[in-house]
Short mmCIF file of C-alpha atoms in Angstrom, two decimals:
data_model
loop_
_atom_site.label_atom_id
_atom_site.label_comp_id
_atom_site.label_asym_id
_atom_site.label_seq_id
_atom_site.Cartn_x
_atom_site.Cartn_y
_atom_site.Cartn_z
CA UNK A 1 13.30 -17.15 7.53
CA UNK A 2 14.50 -13.71 8.51
CA UNK A 3 12.45 -10.85 9.31
CA UNK A 4 14.23 -8.91 6.23
CA UNK A 5 13.12 -11.44 4.02
CA UNK A 6 9.70 -11.72 5.23
CA UNK A 7 9.25 -8.12 4.91
CA UNK A 8 10.26 -8.42 1.36
CA UNK A 9 7.99 -11.36 0.48
CA UNK A 10 5.05 -9.81 2.66
CA UNK A 11 5.33 -6.26 0.75
CA UNK A 12 5.49 -8.08 -2.60
CA UNK A 13 2.51 -10.16 -2.36
CA UNK A 14 0.59 -6.91 -1.12
CA UNK A 15 1.73 -4.97 -4.35
CA UNK A 16 1.34 -8.21 -6.43
CA UNK A 17 -2.15 -8.73 -5.86
CA UNK A 18 -3.08 -4.97 -4.95
CA UNK A 19 -1.22 -3.40 -8.04
CA UNK A 20 -2.78 -6.55 -9.95
CA UNK A 21 -6.25 -5.84 -9.24
CA UNK A 22 -5.84 -2.08 -10.23
CA UNK A 23 -4.16 -3.76 -13.84
CA UNK A 24 -7.13 -5.87 -14.03
CA UNK A 25 -9.82 -2.96 -13.77
CA UNK A 26 -7.81 -0.25 -15.90
CA UNK A 27 -6.00 -1.97 -18.57
CA UNK A 28 -7.55 -2.65 -21.92
CA UNK A 29 -8.77 -5.84 -23.07
CA UNK A 30 -8.67 -7.45 -19.24
CA UNK A 31 -11.00 -9.73 -18.24
CA UNK A 32 -11.89 -7.36 -15.32
CA UNK A 33 -11.72 -4.13 -17.53
CA UNK A 34 -14.28 -1.46 -15.98
CA UNK A 35 -15.18 -3.45 -12.91
CA UNK A 36 -14.82 -0.59 -10.79
CA UNK A 37 -13.88 0.71 -7.18
CA UNK A 38 -15.32 -1.83 -5.24
CA UNK A 39 -13.43 -4.50 -6.76
CA UNK A 40 -10.21 -2.43 -6.58
CA UNK A 41 -10.68 -2.29 -2.69
CA UNK A 42 -12.00 -5.65 -2.33
CA UNK A 43 -8.41 -6.71 -4.05
CA UNK A 44 -6.50 -4.59 -1.92
CA UNK A 45 -8.30 -5.59 1.18
CA UNK A 46 -7.55 -9.21 0.31
CA UNK A 47 -4.04 -8.32 -0.37
CA UNK A 48 -3.19 -7.02 2.83
CA UNK A 49 -5.03 -10.32 4.67
CA UNK A 50 -2.77 -12.77 2.59
CA UNK A 51 0.26 -10.70 3.49
CA UNK A 52 -0.34 -10.75 6.90
CA UNK A 53 -1.29 -14.17 7.11
CA UNK A 54 1.90 -15.27 5.27
CA UNK A 55 4.48 -13.31 7.14
CA UNK A 56 3.00 -11.94 10.30
CA UNK A 57 4.40 -14.51 12.42
CA UNK A 58 8.02 -13.90 11.21
CA UNK A 59 8.54 -10.11 10.90
CA UNK A 60 4.75 -8.98 12.38
CA UNK A 61 3.91 -8.10 8.87
CA UNK A 62 4.54 -4.29 9.13
CA UNK A 63 4.65 -4.40 5.03
CA UNK A 64 4.44 -0.65 5.30
CA UNK A 65 6.79 2.36 6.75
CA UNK A 66 4.16 4.16 8.08
CA UNK A 67 3.48 1.29 10.30
CA UNK A 68 7.14 0.45 11.14
CA UNK A 69 7.65 3.98 12.09
CA UNK A 70 4.17 4.54 14.26
CA UNK A 71 5.09 1.48 16.27
CA UNK A 72 8.71 2.79 16.81
CA UNK A 73 7.25 6.04 18.19
CA UNK A 74 5.38 4.63 20.64
CA UNK A 75 8.07 1.98 21.64
CA UNK A 76 6.81 -1.03 19.94
CA UNK A 77 9.60 -1.46 17.86
CA UNK A 78 13.33 -0.83 18.13
CA UNK A 79 14.28 2.16 16.06
CA UNK A 80 17.52 0.53 15.19
CA UNK A 81 15.85 -2.06 13.22
CA UNK A 82 13.61 0.66 11.12
CA UNK A 83 15.99 1.34 8.37
CA UNK A 84 16.06 -2.49 7.35
CA UNK A 85 12.21 -2.76 7.52
CA UNK A 86 11.87 0.00 5.23
CA UNK A 87 15.00 -1.40 2.96
CA UNK A 88 12.98 -4.66 2.92
CA UNK A 89 9.41 -3.14 2.22
CA UNK A 90 10.81 -0.91 -0.78
CA UNK A 91 12.46 -3.99 -2.51
CA UNK A 92 9.31 -5.96 -1.94
CA UNK A 93 7.17 -3.41 -3.41
CA UNK A 94 9.29 -2.93 -6.61
CA UNK A 95 9.44 -6.95 -6.87
CA UNK A 96 5.75 -7.11 -6.72
CA UNK A 97 5.27 -4.17 -9.27
CA UNK A 98 7.69 -5.87 -11.65
CA UNK A 99 5.64 -9.18 -11.56
CA UNK A 100 2.58 -7.29 -11.96
CA UNK A 101 4.01 -5.73 -15.22
CA UNK A 102 4.99 -9.24 -16.50
CA UNK A 103 1.86 -10.85 -15.65
CA UNK A 104 -0.04 -8.10 -17.64
CA UNK A 105 2.51 -7.82 -20.53
CA UNK A 106 0.44 -7.70 -23.72
CA UNK A 107 -2.04 -5.02 -22.08
CA UNK A 108 0.12 -2.30 -21.82
CA UNK A 109 0.57 -1.73 -25.54
CA UNK A 110 -3.25 -2.14 -26.10
CA UNK A 111 -3.78 0.65 -23.21
CA UNK A 112 -3.29 3.98 -24.79
CA UNK A 113 -3.89 6.10 -21.52
CA UNK A 114 -0.76 7.20 -19.88
CA UNK A 115 -2.68 7.88 -16.62
CA UNK A 116 -4.25 4.50 -16.25
CA UNK A 117 -0.96 2.96 -16.74
CA UNK A 118 0.82 5.07 -13.98
CA UNK A 119 -2.42 4.46 -12.07
CA UNK A 120 -1.55 0.51 -12.10
CA UNK A 121 1.40 1.26 -10.15
CA UNK A 122 1.03 4.35 -7.85
CA UNK A 123 -1.57 6.90 -6.52
CA UNK A 124 -2.66 10.39 -8.03
CA UNK A 125 -5.46 12.74 -6.46
CA UNK A 126 -8.85 13.21 -8.07
CA UNK A 127 -8.42 16.76 -7.57
CA UNK A 128 -4.62 17.90 -7.32
CA UNK A 129 -4.50 20.10 -3.98
CA UNK A 130 -1.37 19.60 -2.22
CA UNK A 131 -2.82 20.30 1.41
CA UNK A 132 -6.03 18.68 0.84
CA UNK A 133 -3.95 15.88 -0.61
CA UNK A 134 -1.33 15.60 2.23
CA UNK A 135 -4.41 15.84 4.63
CA UNK A 136 -6.47 12.84 3.34
CA UNK A 137 -3.40 10.70 3.35
CA UNK A 138 -2.40 11.56 6.94
CA UNK A 139 -6.09 10.86 8.03
CA UNK A 140 -6.37 7.62 6.09
CA UNK A 141 -2.99 6.51 7.49
CA UNK A 142 -3.66 7.49 11.30
CA UNK A 143 -6.95 5.59 10.73
CA UNK A 144 -5.09 2.65 9.59
CA UNK A 145 -2.16 2.48 12.28
CA UNK A 146 -4.82 3.13 14.81
CA UNK A 147 -7.15 0.20 13.59
CA UNK A 148 -4.33 -2.36 13.48
CA UNK A 149 -3.06 -1.50 16.92
CA UNK A 150 -6.63 -1.80 18.15
CA UNK A 151 -7.22 -4.93 16.66
CA UNK A 152 -4.06 -6.26 17.85
CA UNK A 153 -5.13 -5.44 21.33
CA UNK A 154 -4.65 -8.15 23.66
CA UNK A 155 -8.06 -7.67 25.20
CA UNK A 156 -9.59 -8.45 21.70
CA UNK A 157 -8.29 -12.31 21.97
CA UNK A 158 -8.74 -12.35 17.85
CA UNK A 159 -5.94 -14.92 17.25
CA UNK A 160 -5.66 -16.01 13.60
CA UNK A 161 -8.85 -13.60 12.92
CA UNK A 162 -6.76 -10.66 13.07
CA UNK A 163 -5.10 -10.67 10.01
CA UNK A 164 -8.64 -10.95 8.25
CA UNK A 165 -9.71 -8.10 9.95
CA UNK A 166 -6.73 -5.94 9.02
CA UNK A 167 -7.59 -7.07 5.44
CA UNK A 168 -11.44 -5.62 6.24
CA UNK A 169 -9.81 -2.41 7.77
CA UNK A 170 -7.84 -1.36 4.81
CA UNK A 171 -11.26 -2.45 2.55
CA UNK A 172 -13.01 0.18 4.67
CA UNK A 173 -10.53 2.68 4.33
CA UNK A 174 -10.21 2.41 0.41
CA UNK A 175 -14.18 2.49 0.47
CA UNK A 176 -14.49 5.67 2.71
CA UNK A 177 -11.45 7.67 2.65
CA UNK A 178 -9.89 6.47 -0.74
CA UNK A 179 -11.54 8.78 -3.24
CA UNK A 180 -9.58 11.91 -2.90
CA UNK A 181 -6.12 10.24 -3.61
CA UNK A 182 -6.20 6.50 -3.84
CA UNK A 183 -5.24 5.90 -0.85
CA UNK A 184 -1.75 5.44 -0.70
CA UNK A 185 -1.58 5.18 3.23
CA UNK A 186 1.80 3.18 2.84
CA UNK A 187 4.89 4.67 1.30
CA UNK A 188 6.45 1.33 0.04
CA UNK A 189 3.34 0.64 -1.63
CA UNK A 190 3.42 3.81 -3.61
CA UNK A 191 7.36 5.07 -4.22
CA UNK A 192 8.54 1.24 -4.89
CA UNK A 193 6.06 0.54 -7.71
CA UNK A 194 6.47 4.40 -9.04
CA UNK A 195 10.32 3.56 -9.36
CA UNK A 196 9.32 0.29 -11.32
CA UNK A 197 7.15 2.28 -13.52
CA UNK A 198 10.04 4.76 -14.42
CA UNK A 199 12.53 2.00 -15.11
CA UNK A 200 10.16 -0.67 -16.76
CA UNK A 201 9.86 -0.73 -20.43
CA UNK A 202 6.15 -0.12 -20.49
CA UNK A 203 4.87 0.99 -24.15
CA UNK A 204 4.14 4.52 -24.14
CA UNK A 205 3.94 5.12 -20.30
CA UNK A 206 4.34 8.64 -19.66
CA UNK A 207 5.81 10.55 -16.81
CA UNK A 208 5.93 9.15 -13.49
CA UNK A 209 4.55 12.17 -11.53
CA UNK A 210 7.48 12.62 -9.53
CA UNK A 211 6.03 16.01 -8.32
CA UNK A 212 3.10 14.44 -6.46
CA UNK A 213 5.58 11.41 -5.41
CA UNK A 214 6.17 12.98 -1.75
CA UNK A 215 2.69 13.31 -0.60
CA UNK A 216 2.08 9.44 -0.67
CA UNK A 217 5.30 9.28 1.18
CA UNK A 218 5.24 12.02 3.82
CA UNK A 219 1.32 11.87 4.57
CA UNK A 220 1.63 8.43 5.69
CA UNK A 221 4.64 8.84 7.73
CA UNK A 222 2.89 11.38 9.57
CA UNK A 223 -0.40 9.63 9.89
CA UNK A 224 1.17 6.38 10.96
CA UNK A 225 2.91 8.34 13.90
CA UNK A 226 -0.16 10.18 14.72
CA UNK A 227 -2.19 6.89 14.83
CA UNK A 228 0.05 5.20 16.83
CA UNK A 229 0.49 8.17 19.12
CA UNK A 230 -3.40 8.34 19.46
CA UNK A 231 -3.83 4.60 20.29
CA UNK A 232 -1.14 4.97 22.99
CA UNK A 233 -3.03 7.86 24.90
CA UNK A 234 -6.25 5.97 24.48
CA UNK A 235 -5.25 2.26 25.52
CA UNK A 236 -1.67 2.63 26.50
CA UNK A 237 1.46 1.77 24.07
#
């Protein structure tokens, strides 16, 4: 399997299980309706861990453009491969969102809240403030990339346990920093499903909030680079 295909599959797994847990909690007449934030953050953390186990040995399981760009910024990934990885991540995120749509097919019509339907696919701020929302995404993604690199440091000698700890890291970020914006911390995870929301025949879906859509793209990219640079400054690239 090529790294390109692996990134499609890995990001697809991430979004299928991540957006899937949101659908389970938000959509009407789901068995998990109103299960709450702990369930959502746990589901996303496990989604990341499984995706890393699935394709980490093939592509490195970036499954996130912010990780890819951050690694390239400190010389841990070739810039020439960045566009292909990001394209694969976007494709995988879109396909994962389509699978969530199909898995919960009867529930879209039962759900009247347009915001809940959109929230299955992508993030939205609790309080809409461009500067604050951008800062939150920068901080969260910087912590993500710094944490991923720290977990993977050779001195830790974690082996296969590292993927699980990356899942724990994402779980922790969601619990601690997810409240203001829903912690996209991944441009593909947000933009790919947002495009799917715009294109899919979801009953009564409303708009896709394109006015906000740049924040969970730009913020994570900035944060990913800052997190990687901080790691390089502290422990060496």
